[in-house]
Structure formats: C-alpha cells, structure tokens
Tab-separated table of C-alpha atoms in Angstrom:
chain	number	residue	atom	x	y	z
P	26	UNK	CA	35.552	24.903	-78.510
P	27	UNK	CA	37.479	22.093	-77.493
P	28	UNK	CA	38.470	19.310	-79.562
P	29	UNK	CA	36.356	16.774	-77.178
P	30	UNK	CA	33.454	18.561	-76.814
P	31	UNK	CA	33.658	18.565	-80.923
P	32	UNK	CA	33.392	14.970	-81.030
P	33	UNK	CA	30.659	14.555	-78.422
P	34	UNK	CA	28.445	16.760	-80.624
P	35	UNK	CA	29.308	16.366	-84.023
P	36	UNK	CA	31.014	12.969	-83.911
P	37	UNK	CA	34.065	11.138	-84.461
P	38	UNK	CA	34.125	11.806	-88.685
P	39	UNK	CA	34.240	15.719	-88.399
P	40	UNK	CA	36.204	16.753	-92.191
P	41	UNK	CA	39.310	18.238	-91.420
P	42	UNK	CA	37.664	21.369	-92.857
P	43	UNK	CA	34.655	21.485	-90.632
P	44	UNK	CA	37.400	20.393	-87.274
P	45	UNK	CA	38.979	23.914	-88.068
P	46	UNK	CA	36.007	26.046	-88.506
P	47	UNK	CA	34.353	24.269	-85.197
P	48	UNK	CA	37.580	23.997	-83.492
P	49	UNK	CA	37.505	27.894	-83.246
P	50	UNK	CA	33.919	28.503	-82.521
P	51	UNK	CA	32.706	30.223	-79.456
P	52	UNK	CA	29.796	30.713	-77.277
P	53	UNK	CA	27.608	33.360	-78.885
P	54	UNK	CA	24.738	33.286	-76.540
P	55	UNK	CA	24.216	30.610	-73.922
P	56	UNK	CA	21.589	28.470	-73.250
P	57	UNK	CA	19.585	30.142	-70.236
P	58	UNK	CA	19.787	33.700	-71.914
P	59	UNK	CA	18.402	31.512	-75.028
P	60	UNK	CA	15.627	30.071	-72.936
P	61	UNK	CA	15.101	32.931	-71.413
P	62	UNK	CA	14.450	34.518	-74.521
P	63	UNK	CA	12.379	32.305	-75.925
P	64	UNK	CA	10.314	32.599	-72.555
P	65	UNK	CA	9.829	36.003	-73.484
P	66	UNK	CA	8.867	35.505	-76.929
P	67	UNK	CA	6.421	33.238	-76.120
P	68	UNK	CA	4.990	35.615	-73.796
P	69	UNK	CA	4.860	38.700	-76.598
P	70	UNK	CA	3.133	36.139	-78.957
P	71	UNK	CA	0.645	34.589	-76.462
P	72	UNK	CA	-0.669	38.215	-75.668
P	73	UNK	CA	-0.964	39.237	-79.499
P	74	UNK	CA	-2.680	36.131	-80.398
P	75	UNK	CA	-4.948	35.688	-77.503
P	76	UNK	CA	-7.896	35.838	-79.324
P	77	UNK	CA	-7.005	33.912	-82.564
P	78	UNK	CA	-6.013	30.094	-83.503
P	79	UNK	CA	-2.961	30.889	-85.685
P	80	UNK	CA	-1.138	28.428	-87.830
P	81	UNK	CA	2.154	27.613	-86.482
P	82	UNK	CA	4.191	25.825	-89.349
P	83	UNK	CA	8.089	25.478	-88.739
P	84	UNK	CA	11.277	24.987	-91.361
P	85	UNK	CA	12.292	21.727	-90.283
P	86	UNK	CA	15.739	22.510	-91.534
P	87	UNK	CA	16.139	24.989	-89.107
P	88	UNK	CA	13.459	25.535	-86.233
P	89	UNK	CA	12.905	22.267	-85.393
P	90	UNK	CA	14.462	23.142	-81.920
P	91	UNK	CA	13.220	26.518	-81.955
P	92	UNK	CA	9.602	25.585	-82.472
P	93	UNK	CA	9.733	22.698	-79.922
P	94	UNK	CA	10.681	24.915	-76.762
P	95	UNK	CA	8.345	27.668	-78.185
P	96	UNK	CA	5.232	25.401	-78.577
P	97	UNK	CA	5.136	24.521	-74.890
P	98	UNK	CA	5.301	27.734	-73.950
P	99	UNK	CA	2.966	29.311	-75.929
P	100	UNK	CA	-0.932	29.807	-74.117
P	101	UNK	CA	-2.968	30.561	-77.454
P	102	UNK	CA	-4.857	27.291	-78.747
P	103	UNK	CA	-2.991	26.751	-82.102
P	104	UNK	CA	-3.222	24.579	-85.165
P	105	UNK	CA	0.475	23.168	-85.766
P	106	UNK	CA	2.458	21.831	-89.312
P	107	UNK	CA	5.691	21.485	-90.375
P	108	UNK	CA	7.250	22.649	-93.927
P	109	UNK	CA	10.991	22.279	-95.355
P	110	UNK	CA	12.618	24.420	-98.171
P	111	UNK	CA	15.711	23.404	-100.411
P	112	UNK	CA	17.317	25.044	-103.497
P	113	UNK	CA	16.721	23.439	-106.403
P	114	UNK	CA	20.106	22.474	-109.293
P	115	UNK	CA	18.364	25.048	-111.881
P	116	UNK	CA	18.918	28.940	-110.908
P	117	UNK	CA	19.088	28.350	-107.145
P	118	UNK	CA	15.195	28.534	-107.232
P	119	UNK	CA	13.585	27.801	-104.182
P	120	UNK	CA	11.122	24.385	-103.986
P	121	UNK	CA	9.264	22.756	-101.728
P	122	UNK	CA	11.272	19.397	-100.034
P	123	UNK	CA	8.201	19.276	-97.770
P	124	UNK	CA	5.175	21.408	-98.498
P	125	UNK	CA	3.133	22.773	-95.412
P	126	UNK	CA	1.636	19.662	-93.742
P	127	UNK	CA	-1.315	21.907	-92.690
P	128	UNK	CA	-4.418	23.653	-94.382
P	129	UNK	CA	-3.281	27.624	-95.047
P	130	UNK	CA	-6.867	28.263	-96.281
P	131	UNK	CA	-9.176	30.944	-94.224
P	132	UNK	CA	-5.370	30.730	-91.168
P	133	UNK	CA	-3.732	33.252	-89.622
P	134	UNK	CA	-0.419	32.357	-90.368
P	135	UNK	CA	3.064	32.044	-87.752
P	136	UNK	CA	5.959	30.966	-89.763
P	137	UNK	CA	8.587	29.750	-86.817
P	138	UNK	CA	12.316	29.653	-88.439
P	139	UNK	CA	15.378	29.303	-86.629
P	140	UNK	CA	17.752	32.139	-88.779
P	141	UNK	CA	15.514	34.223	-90.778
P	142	UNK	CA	18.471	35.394	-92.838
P	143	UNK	CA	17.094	34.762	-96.215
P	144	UNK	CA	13.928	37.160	-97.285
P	145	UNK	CA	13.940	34.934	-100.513
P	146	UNK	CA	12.415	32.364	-98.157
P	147	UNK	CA	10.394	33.641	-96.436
P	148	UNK	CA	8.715	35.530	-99.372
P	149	UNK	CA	8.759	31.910	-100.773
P	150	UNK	CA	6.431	30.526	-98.327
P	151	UNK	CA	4.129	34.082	-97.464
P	152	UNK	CA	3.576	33.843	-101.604
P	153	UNK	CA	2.780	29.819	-101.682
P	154	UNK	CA	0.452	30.431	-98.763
P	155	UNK	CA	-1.609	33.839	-99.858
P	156	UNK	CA	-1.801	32.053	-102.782
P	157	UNK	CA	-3.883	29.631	-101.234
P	158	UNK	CA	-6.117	32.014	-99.055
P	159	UNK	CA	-4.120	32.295	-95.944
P	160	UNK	CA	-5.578	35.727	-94.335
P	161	UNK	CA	-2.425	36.897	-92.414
P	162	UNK	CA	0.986	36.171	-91.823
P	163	UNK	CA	3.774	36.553	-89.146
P	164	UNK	CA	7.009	35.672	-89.016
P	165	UNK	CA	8.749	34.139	-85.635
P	166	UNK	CA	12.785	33.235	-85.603
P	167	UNK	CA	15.405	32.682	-83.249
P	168	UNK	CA	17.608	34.807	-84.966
P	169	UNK	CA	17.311	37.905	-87.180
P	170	UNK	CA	19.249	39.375	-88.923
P	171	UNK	CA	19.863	42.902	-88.067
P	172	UNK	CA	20.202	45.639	-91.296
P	173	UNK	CA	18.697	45.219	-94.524
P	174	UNK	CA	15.819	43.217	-94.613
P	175	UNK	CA	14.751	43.665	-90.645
P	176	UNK	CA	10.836	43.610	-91.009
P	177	UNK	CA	8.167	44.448	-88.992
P	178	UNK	CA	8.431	40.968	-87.431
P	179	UNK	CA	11.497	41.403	-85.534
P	180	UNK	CA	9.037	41.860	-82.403
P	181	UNK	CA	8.316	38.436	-83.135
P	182	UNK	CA	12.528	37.467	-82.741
P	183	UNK	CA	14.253	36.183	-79.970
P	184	UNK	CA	18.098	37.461	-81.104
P	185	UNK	CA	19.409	40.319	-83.562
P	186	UNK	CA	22.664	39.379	-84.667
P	187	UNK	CA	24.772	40.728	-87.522
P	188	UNK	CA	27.063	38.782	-89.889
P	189	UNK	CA	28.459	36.067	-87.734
P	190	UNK	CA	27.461	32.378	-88.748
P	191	UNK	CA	25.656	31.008	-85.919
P	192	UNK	CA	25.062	27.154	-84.632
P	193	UNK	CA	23.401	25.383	-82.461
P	194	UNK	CA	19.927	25.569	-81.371
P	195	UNK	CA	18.789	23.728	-84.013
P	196	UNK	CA	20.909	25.994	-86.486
P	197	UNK	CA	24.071	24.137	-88.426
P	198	UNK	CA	26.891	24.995	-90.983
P	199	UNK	CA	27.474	22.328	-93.567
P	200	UNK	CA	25.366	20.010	-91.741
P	201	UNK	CA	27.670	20.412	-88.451
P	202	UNK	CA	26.387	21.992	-84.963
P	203	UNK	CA	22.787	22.079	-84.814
P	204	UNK	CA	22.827	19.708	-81.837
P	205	UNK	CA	25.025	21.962	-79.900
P	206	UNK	CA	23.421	23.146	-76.401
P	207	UNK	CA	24.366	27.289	-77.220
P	208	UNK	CA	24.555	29.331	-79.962
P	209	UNK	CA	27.954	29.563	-81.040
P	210	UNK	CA	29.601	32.278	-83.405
P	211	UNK	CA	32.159	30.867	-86.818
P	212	UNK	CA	32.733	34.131	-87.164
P	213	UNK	CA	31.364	36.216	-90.564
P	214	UNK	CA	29.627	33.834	-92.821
C-alpha cells in the first residue's frame, strides 16, 4: 500500500510502527468479490430463514460494516441489536462493553461478526444468550477462520482464510484499517 493512500485512510498520525506494518499490506480480497460475497450470503441466509424472524445482533467492534451491507440485502423480516465484547484487566476474561441491545428471550438467534477467529467469543455470547432462553443460534462472519475451530456455521461465512491478519471491511489491527475499501493481508498475525 502506498504511503498516500495510508494517510487518506488512517490519517496523518499513523505510529511509525503501524506506517511499517500498513506500509506493506496488500489487497487480500477486493471489494466487488467482497460484495459479491456478501450478495451470496445474504441469499443462503434469506432461503434458510424464510420462515422465521431471527435476531440479528452484530459485534460493533468488528461487523459494523459487515452487518450494514448484509441487512439490506437480506429478504427475511428480522428483529435487529447490536452487542460489543472487550477483555477485561483480570485473566483476559471476556465482559460485556455493550450487552445485546435486544430481547434474546423465546429468538432465534444470528450473531453477525466480522472475523470469527476467536471461539472464546462466540461461546461468550451463545452462553449469555441460552442463558436467557434464546431457542437457537447461528453464527454469520465475514471471515472464518479455516482449521481448528471451523463449525457448522461456516455455510453462514462469506471468506475462509488462514493465518493472515486481515483489515478493512470493518476489520482493524491496533485500531488501524477498518475504514479501508478491501480486505487487505499484514501477513501472519
């Protein structure tokens, strides 16, 4: 990536750190295969949910994008909410920043992240919602990671990728890149 398209995205104040690691980024997968994609996706979930109102609740940290150029594709009636995850300072334990903004009770449930790459997660969020008396629950991602941990769900993916660390799309590094236009590769995470 060029130094100039660096600044347009990520600004002027880029740490000399993050310049290198951006400076050598490169297109992963670009946008039209991306919306294409995410055409299809919507498509595959449209047909599977025809006859239900799922719950769609999306990881603003990371499907913010994702979610809004899936939700205007999707033609099921749907009930939508947002949620946000952070580690908390003791063990790494996983909290709540923002809890579900949306009844689980008696839902069918769509999580929509952008990189499921972290089961811990997404267990997180299936356990805090069964918990409460969801009924079902599907996961939905950009990105999945292919190898250990693939579920079931990756029907309900856009992308398999391995290793690399991907941006854009809603996805960043360090709080850098998740305004770029493609998904770019930093190489292995």
């Amino acid at each position: 990536m060029s130094i100039e398209s660096l600044y347009n995205y990520l600004g002027q104040d880029i740490p000399p750190k993050a310049r290198e690691l951006f400076g050598s980024a490169e297109v992963f997968i670009a946008r039209d295969k991306i919306l294409r994609a995410v055409d299809q996706l919507a498509i595959r979930l449209s047909v599977a949910f025809r006859h239900d109102r799922p719950l769609i609740l999306f990881d603003l940290k990371d499907a913010a994008w994702f979610f809004g150029c899936l939700v205007q594709r999707l033609k099921i009636p749907a009930n939508l909410g947002c949620f946000e995850i952070e580690e908390g300072t003791r063990n790494n334990e996983l909290r709540w920043r923002i809890e579900p903004t949306a009844k689980v009770e008696n839902n069918l449930i769509l999580f929509v992240f952008g990189d499921l790459n972290n089961r811990h997660e997404k267990e997180f969020v299936a356990d805090w919602c069964l918990k409460r008396g969801a009924i079902k629950i599907s996961n939905v991602s950009l990105v999945i990671r292919a190898g250990e941990g693939l579920s079931s769900d990756h029907r309900y993916s856009c992308f398999s990728v391995g290793q690399e660390s991907i941006v854009g799309c809603g996805l960043s590094r360090d709080g850098y890149g998740s305004n770029l236009p493609d998904l770019y590769s930093l190489g292995f995470a």
